[in-house]
Amino acid sequence: MNDNRKKLFDKMGEHGIDAMLITDMTNVRYFSGFTGSDGYAFVSADASLLVTDSRYTEQATLQADGFEVKNIADFDIKSVIKPNAKVGFEDIAISYADYRRFAVEIGNLIPTGTMLTDIRSVKDESEIECIAEAARIADAAFDHIVGYMRPGMTEREVAFEIEMFMRTHGADGLSFDTIVAAGEHGSMPHAEPGDRVIAEGDLVVMDYGCTYRGYCSDMTRTVAVGDVSDDKLAVYNLVKQVQSDCLAMIKPGAVCSDVHKYSWDTLNGAYPGCYGHGLGHGVGLRIHERPTLSTRCDVRLEPGHIVTVEPGLYIPGKCGVRIEDLVLVTKEGYRILSKSTKELVKIH
């Protein structure tokens, strides 16, 4: 039995669950190794089943070690359900149609909330190595792009170059759509790269990441094009200081909402209404995972959590600044996986 399934059985025991129905494909991958896009897993003391369709049965047989692969076309899940069994299901990650179908076929379904995502939130050494490699590729892309970009290029051209560099230097793919936002576009935290020309005096926000063996990286740096005004430098320096202060708060036992609150109080105190998102989020097989550094998350950080720390300020019609690191919580405190400089780089 692999370590991930052992973690699952331990949690099932804690929750008094006899079996687990896993329908979220990221969790199917985590617990079985199957990387296909359709199917579900069923795990109990007597059976570990991977159920998918004919497109994926051969792939599943190769990938899902320790699982018996079933073709959904001729498999009846009722055949493996014991009388009065308590079967857990992912109430936060299932369609209503699938819930209705499984409720009829299985019967006693027990919602498990964040149980599976909480298991996934604590990374083992192999996962940490994959995320660290994805971060290394992103760092290399930053080194490349600051030597490549020039005034007169468009946001779209810069974004394309970042993506091509990562894909040709070891990345499996992108962990999310690349953000390049110049000047006034930077005031939109999730701006889409367009035909806006990068010009002297701009601050340019670049938020991007890649995947390595399925695991994501996420990093943001803001650079200057030539000399920028003193008021823009003030925005940059404040975000940089707050990011440093928040990093110093990352350690086992720290409450996620407390770390976020410091960034919120400081940035909105200086620039009211110009900071509206959470300080960070977990990263793993998905780009947004638990725990989140936000108002709504009272999880205490523990060794193995990997989170982003990404305060930002967004001044409408003027500029945006965000600085983001990928951070591993360790027994001693934290280790930054994003190595790119946070000193303000000038593009000429």
PDB file of N, CA and C in Angstrom, residues 23-27 92-93 117 120 123 131 175 214-217 281-290:
ATOM      1  N   THR A  23     -14.177  11.153  -6.262  1.00  0.00           N
ATOM      2  CA  THR A  23     -14.648  11.592  -7.578  1.00  0.00           C
ATOM      3  C   THR A  23     -13.864  12.769  -8.139  1.00  0.00           C
ATOM      4  N   ASP A  24     -13.198  13.523  -7.296  1.00  0.00           N
ATOM      5  CA  ASP A  24     -12.361  14.618  -7.787  1.00  0.00           C
ATOM      6  C   ASP A  24     -11.116  14.021  -8.432  1.00  0.00           C
ATOM      7  N   MET A  25     -10.854  14.372  -9.695  1.00  0.00           N
ATOM      8  CA  MET A  25      -9.789  13.699 -10.437  1.00  0.00           C
ATOM      9  C   MET A  25      -8.400  14.013  -9.881  1.00  0.00           C
ATOM     10  N   THR A  26      -8.223  15.164  -9.247  1.00  0.00           N
ATOM     11  CA  THR A  26      -6.936  15.443  -8.613  1.00  0.00           C
ATOM     12  C   THR A  26      -6.717  14.498  -7.442  1.00  0.00           C
ATOM     13  N   ASN A  27      -7.756  14.246  -6.664  1.00  0.00           N
ATOM     14  CA  ASN A  27      -7.635  13.307  -5.556  1.00  0.00           C
ATOM     15  C   ASN A  27      -7.508  11.870  -6.053  1.00  0.00           C
ATOM     16  N   ILE A  92     -17.667  18.457  -1.381  1.00  0.00           N
ATOM     17  CA  ILE A  92     -17.215  19.747  -1.916  1.00  0.00           C
ATOM     18  C   ILE A  92     -16.697  19.607  -3.346  1.00  0.00           C
ATOM     19  N   ALA A  93     -16.731  18.396  -3.905  1.00  0.00           N
ATOM     20  CA  ALA A  93     -16.165  18.202  -5.251  1.00  0.00           C
ATOM     21  C   ALA A  93     -16.937  17.126  -6.005  1.00  0.00           C
ATOM     22  N   THR A 117      -8.609  16.885   0.828  1.00  0.00           N
ATOM     23  CA  THR A 117      -7.731  18.016   0.496  1.00  0.00           C
ATOM     24  C   THR A 117      -6.808  18.357   1.658  1.00  0.00           C
ATOM     25  N   ARG A 120      -3.930  16.025   1.332  1.00  0.00           N
ATOM     26  CA  ARG A 120      -3.062  16.462   0.243  1.00  0.00           C
ATOM     27  C   ARG A 120      -2.263  17.707   0.594  1.00  0.00           C
ATOM     28  N   LYS A 123       2.767  18.031   2.210  1.00  0.00           N
ATOM     29  CA  LYS A 123       3.559  17.402   1.149  1.00  0.00           C
ATOM     30  C   LYS A 123       4.673  16.534   1.727  1.00  0.00           C
ATOM     31  N   ILE A 131       7.762  20.275  -6.613  1.00  0.00           N
ATOM     32  CA  ILE A 131       7.367  21.685  -6.557  1.00  0.00           C
ATOM     33  C   ILE A 131       8.601  22.579  -6.587  1.00  0.00           C
ATOM     34  N   SER A 175       1.002  26.092 -14.994  1.00  0.00           N
ATOM     35  CA  SER A 175       0.116  25.835 -13.865  1.00  0.00           C
ATOM     36  C   SER A 175      -1.101  26.765 -13.861  1.00  0.00           C
ATOM     37  N   GLY A 214       3.393  17.059 -12.735  1.00  0.00           N
ATOM     38  CA  GLY A 214       2.051  17.323 -12.246  1.00  0.00           C
ATOM     39  C   GLY A 214       1.955  18.367 -11.157  1.00  0.00           C
ATOM     40  N   TYR A 215       3.073  18.741 -10.541  1.00  0.00           N
ATOM     41  CA  TYR A 215       3.050  19.677  -9.419  1.00  0.00           C
ATOM     42  C   TYR A 215       3.358  21.101  -9.880  1.00  0.00           C
ATOM     43  N   CYS A 216       2.695  22.062  -9.236  1.00  0.00           N
ATOM     44  CA  CYS A 216       2.677  23.449  -9.707  1.00  0.00           C
ATOM     45  C   CYS A 216       3.706  24.325  -8.995  1.00  0.00           C
ATOM     46  N   SER A 217       4.104  25.375  -9.696  1.00  0.00           N
ATOM     47  CA  SER A 217       4.805  26.497  -9.060  1.00  0.00           C
ATOM     48  C   SER A 217       4.004  27.763  -9.314  1.00  0.00           C
ATOM     49  N   HIS A 281      -2.109  31.094  -0.773  1.00  0.00           N
ATOM     50  CA  HIS A 281      -2.868  29.850  -0.905  1.00  0.00           C
ATOM     51  C   HIS A 281      -1.909  28.677  -0.988  1.00  0.00           C
ATOM     52  N   GLY A 282      -2.404  27.508  -0.661  1.00  0.00           N
ATOM     53  CA  GLY A 282      -1.621  26.304  -0.825  1.00  0.00           C
ATOM     54  C   GLY A 282      -1.396  25.995  -2.295  1.00  0.00           C
ATOM     55  N   VAL A 283      -0.312  25.271  -2.581  1.00  0.00           N
ATOM     56  CA  VAL A 283       0.043  24.878  -3.949  1.00  0.00           C
ATOM     57  C   VAL A 283       0.467  23.414  -3.927  1.00  0.00           C
ATOM     58  N   GLY A 284       0.039  22.673  -4.941  1.00  0.00           N
ATOM     59  CA  GLY A 284       0.423  21.267  -5.056  1.00  0.00           C
ATOM     60  C   GLY A 284       0.083  20.748  -6.433  1.00  0.00           C
ATOM     61  N   LEU A 285      -0.704  19.693  -6.495  1.00  0.00           N
ATOM     62  CA  LEU A 285      -1.190  19.202  -7.780  1.00  0.00           C
ATOM     63  C   LEU A 285      -2.114  20.216  -8.431  1.00  0.00           C
ATOM     64  N   ARG A 286      -2.700  21.069  -7.623  1.00  0.00           N
ATOM     65  CA  ARG A 286      -3.484  22.203  -8.131  1.00  0.00           C
ATOM     66  C   ARG A 286      -2.811  23.492  -7.714  1.00  0.00           C
ATOM     67  N   ILE A 287      -3.096  24.531  -8.479  1.00  0.00           N
ATOM     68  CA  ILE A 287      -2.475  25.817  -8.197  1.00  0.00           C
ATOM     69  C   ILE A 287      -3.091  26.484  -6.968  1.00  0.00           C
ATOM     70  N   HIS A 288      -4.353  26.167  -6.665  1.00  0.00           N
ATOM     71  CA  HIS A 288      -4.983  26.683  -5.453  1.00  0.00           C
ATOM     72  C   HIS A 288      -5.437  25.497  -4.608  1.00  0.00           C
ATOM     73  N   GLU A 289      -4.807  25.338  -3.469  1.00  0.00           N
ATOM     74  CA  GLU A 289      -5.135  24.252  -2.558  1.00  0.00           C
ATOM     75  C   GLU A 289      -5.251  24.810  -1.144  1.00  0.00           C
ATOM     76  N   ARG A 290      -5.653  23.950  -0.231  1.00  0.00           N
ATOM     77  CA  ARG A 290      -5.610  24.292   1.191  1.00  0.00           C
ATOM     78  C   ARG A 290      -4.181  24.145   1.694  1.00  0.00           C
TER      79      ARG A 290
END
